[in-house]
Amino acid sequence: MARQRVMSEQQYLNSKGVGSVVSDYMMDKTVVRKSAYHQRQDERSRKALKQNQDQYYSKRNQARREYQRLVSSGKVRAPTQAEQTWNAAHGLSENRSVQAARRVLAKHGVDWQTGKRITPAEGRRLWPTFTHKAKTGKSGGDGVWLDIPVTVNFGTILQMV
């Protein structure tokens, strides 16, 4: 059996060149003009923009459907929360999200550089156990905190990087 690739939808869209929500076609073409000649030219530019946007969005939607097809066939899987946290910890150290990811890993007793356990996690059997807030189902009711354990094979995380 072929090995699954770990890739988020955004990473897949970026690899196909359609990662941005908007097309950058008119990025350098935005100019405000007042004359009648320029108004006709601007109308042609708007038509070209609309055509380009339609092509871009159809290409993006096709790539999203292709990613969903790969996920459902088992060739690609989305990264787990633990894998996302571990990958986020490898960014620039002055970035707040990187610092937060490193704190989460330290809290769970995992070295952010190697992915190996450095201290036993007190009171936890699986690393990591993330807490998610779920709705109770009542209209306007408060959420209920649920602990959802997630198991991680660090060998696959290290091979992924």
CSV table of C-alpha atoms in Angstrom, one decimal:
chain,number,residue,atom,x,y,z
A,1,MET,CA,0.0,0.0,0.0
A,2,ALA,CA,1.3,3.5,-0.9
A,3,ARG,CA,2.1,5.8,2.0
A,4,GLN,CA,-0.4,8.6,2.7
A,5,ARG,CA,0.8,12.2,2.2
A,6,VAL,CA,0.0,14.6,4.9
A,7,MET,CA,-1.2,17.8,3.4
A,8,SER,CA,-3.8,20.4,4.4
A,9,GLU,CA,-6.2,21.8,1.8
A,10,GLN,CA,-4.4,25.2,1.9
A,11,GLN,CA,-1.1,23.5,1.2
A,12,TYR,CA,-2.6,21.6,-1.7
A,13,LEU,CA,-4.2,24.8,-3.2
A,14,ASN,CA,-0.8,26.6,-2.8
A,15,SER,CA,0.9,23.8,-4.7
A,16,LYS,CA,-1.6,24.2,-7.6
A,17,GLY,CA,-1.1,28.0,-7.6
A,18,VAL,CA,-4.6,28.8,-6.4
A,19,GLY,CA,-4.0,29.3,-2.7
A,20,SER,CA,-5.2,32.9,-2.5
A,21,VAL,CA,-9.0,33.5,-2.2
A,22,VAL,CA,-8.7,36.3,-4.8
A,23,SER,CA,-6.9,36.4,-8.1
A,24,ASP,CA,-4.0,38.8,-8.4
A,25,TYR,CA,-4.8,39.6,-12.1
A,26,MET,CA,-5.6,43.3,-11.5
A,27,MET,CA,-3.1,43.9,-8.8
A,28,ASP,CA,-0.9,46.3,-10.9
A,29,LYS,CA,-3.7,47.5,-13.2
A,30,THR,CA,-5.8,49.6,-10.9
A,31,VAL,CA,-5.8,53.2,-12.1
A,32,VAL,CA,-8.6,55.8,-11.8
A,33,ARG,CA,-9.2,57.7,-15.0
A,34,LYS,CA,-11.8,60.3,-16.0
A,35,SER,CA,-12.0,60.7,-19.8
A,36,ALA,CA,-14.5,58.9,-22.1
A,37,TYR,CA,-11.7,57.0,-23.9
A,38,HIS,CA,-10.5,55.7,-20.6
A,39,GLN,CA,-14.0,54.8,-19.5
A,40,ARG,CA,-14.3,52.5,-22.6
A,41,GLN,CA,-10.8,51.1,-21.9
A,42,ASP,CA,-11.8,50.5,-18.2
A,43,GLU,CA,-14.9,48.7,-19.4
A,44,ARG,CA,-12.8,46.4,-21.5
A,45,SER,CA,-10.5,45.9,-18.5
A,46,ARG,CA,-13.5,45.0,-16.3
A,47,LYS,CA,-14.6,42.4,-18.8
A,48,ALA,CA,-11.1,40.9,-18.9
A,49,LEU,CA,-11.0,40.9,-15.1
A,50,LYS,CA,-14.4,39.2,-14.9
A,51,GLN,CA,-13.2,36.6,-17.4
A,52,ASN,CA,-10.0,36.0,-15.5
A,53,GLN,CA,-11.7,35.8,-12.2
A,54,ASP,CA,-14.1,33.2,-13.5
A,55,GLN,CA,-11.2,31.1,-14.9
A,56,TYR,CA,-9.4,31.5,-11.5
A,57,TYR,CA,-12.3,30.5,-9.4
A,58,SER,CA,-13.2,27.5,-11.6
A,59,LYS,CA,-9.5,26.4,-11.4
A,60,ARG,CA,-9.6,26.9,-7.6
A,61,ASN,CA,-12.8,24.9,-7.2
A,62,GLN,CA,-11.5,22.1,-9.4
A,63,ALA,CA,-8.4,21.9,-7.2
A,64,ARG,CA,-10.6,21.8,-4.0
A,65,ARG,CA,-12.7,19.0,-5.5
A,66,GLU,CA,-9.5,17.2,-6.5
A,67,TYR,CA,-8.1,17.5,-2.9
A,68,GLN,CA,-11.4,16.1,-1.5
A,69,ARG,CA,-11.2,13.2,-3.9
A,70,LEU,CA,-7.6,12.5,-2.9
A,71,VAL,CA,-8.7,12.6,0.8
A,72,SER,CA,-11.6,10.3,0.3
A,73,SER,CA,-9.5,7.8,-1.7
A,74,GLY,CA,-6.9,7.8,1.1
A,75,LYS,CA,-3.9,9.0,-0.9
A,76,VAL,CA,-3.8,12.3,1.1
A,77,ARG,CA,-4.8,13.0,4.6
A,78,ALA,CA,-5.2,16.3,6.5
A,79,PRO,CA,-2.7,16.9,9.3
A,80,THR,CA,-3.8,16.3,12.8
A,81,GLN,CA,-3.9,19.1,15.4
A,82,ALA,CA,-0.7,17.8,17.0
A,83,GLU,CA,1.0,17.8,13.6
A,84,GLN,CA,-0.1,21.3,12.9
A,85,THR,CA,1.1,22.5,16.3
A,86,TRP,CA,4.5,20.8,15.8
A,87,ASN,CA,4.9,22.3,12.4
A,88,ALA,CA,3.9,25.8,13.7
A,89,ALA,CA,6.6,25.5,16.4
A,90,HIS,CA,9.3,25.6,13.6
A,91,GLY,CA,8.6,29.1,12.4
A,92,LEU,CA,10.3,32.4,13.3
A,93,SER,CA,10.8,32.5,17.1
A,94,GLU,CA,9.6,36.2,17.4
A,95,ASN,CA,6.2,35.2,15.9
A,96,ARG,CA,3.5,34.9,18.6
A,97,SER,CA,1.9,31.9,17.1
A,98,VAL,CA,5.2,30.0,17.0
A,99,GLN,CA,5.8,30.9,20.7
A,100,ALA,CA,2.3,29.7,21.5
A,101,ALA,CA,2.9,26.4,19.7
A,102,ARG,CA,6.1,25.9,21.6
A,103,ARG,CA,4.4,26.5,24.9
A,104,VAL,CA,1.7,24.0,24.0
A,105,LEU,CA,4.3,21.4,23.2
A,106,ALA,CA,6.3,22.2,26.4
A,107,LYS,CA,3.0,21.9,28.4
A,108,HIS,CA,2.5,18.4,27.0
A,109,GLY,CA,6.2,17.4,27.6
A,110,VAL,CA,7.3,17.3,24.0
A,111,ASP,CA,10.5,18.8,22.6
A,112,TRP,CA,9.5,21.1,19.7
A,113,GLN,CA,12.8,20.5,17.8
A,114,THR,CA,12.8,16.7,17.9
A,115,GLY,CA,9.2,15.8,18.6
A,116,LYS,CA,10.4,13.4,21.4
A,117,ARG,CA,8.9,13.4,24.9
A,118,ILE,CA,11.2,15.2,27.4
A,119,THR,CA,9.1,14.9,30.5
A,120,PRO,CA,6.2,12.6,31.4
A,121,ALA,CA,2.9,14.5,31.0
A,122,GLU,CA,1.2,14.6,34.4
A,123,GLY,CA,-2.2,13.0,34.5
A,124,ARG,CA,-2.4,12.4,30.8
A,125,ARG,CA,-2.0,9.1,29.0
A,126,LEU,CA,-2.0,10.3,25.5
A,127,TRP,CA,-0.2,13.2,24.0
A,128,PRO,CA,-1.7,15.6,23.3
A,129,THR,CA,-5.2,15.9,24.7
A,130,PHE,CA,-6.8,19.0,23.2
A,131,THR,CA,-9.8,20.6,24.7
A,132,HIS,CA,-12.6,21.6,22.4
A,133,LYS,CA,-15.7,23.6,23.2
A,134,ALA,CA,-18.8,21.8,21.9
A,135,LYS,CA,-22.4,23.2,21.9
A,136,THR,CA,-24.9,21.5,24.1
A,137,GLY,CA,-27.7,21.7,21.5
A,138,LYS,CA,-29.9,24.1,23.5
A,139,SER,CA,-30.6,27.4,21.7
A,140,GLY,CA,-28.6,30.1,23.3
A,141,GLY,CA,-27.0,27.6,25.8
A,142,ASP,CA,-23.4,27.7,26.9
A,143,GLY,CA,-20.9,25.3,25.6
A,144,VAL,CA,-19.6,22.2,27.4
A,145,TRP,CA,-15.9,21.5,27.6
A,146,LEU,CA,-14.9,18.1,26.2
A,147,ASP,CA,-11.5,16.4,26.3
A,148,ILE,CA,-10.8,14.7,23.1
A,149,PRO,CA,-7.7,12.5,23.2
A,150,VAL,CA,-5.5,12.4,20.1
A,151,THR,CA,-2.7,9.9,19.6
A,152,VAL,CA,0.3,10.8,17.5
A,153,ASN,CA,3.0,8.7,16.0
A,154,PHE,CA,6.1,11.0,16.2
A,155,GLY,CA,8.0,8.8,13.7
A,156,THR,CA,5.6,10.0,10.9
A,157,ILE,CA,5.9,13.6,12.0
A,158,LEU,CA,9.7,13.5,11.8
A,159,GLN,CA,9.6,11.8,8.4
A,160,MET,CA,7.2,14.5,7.2
A,161,VAL,CA,9.6,17.4,7.8
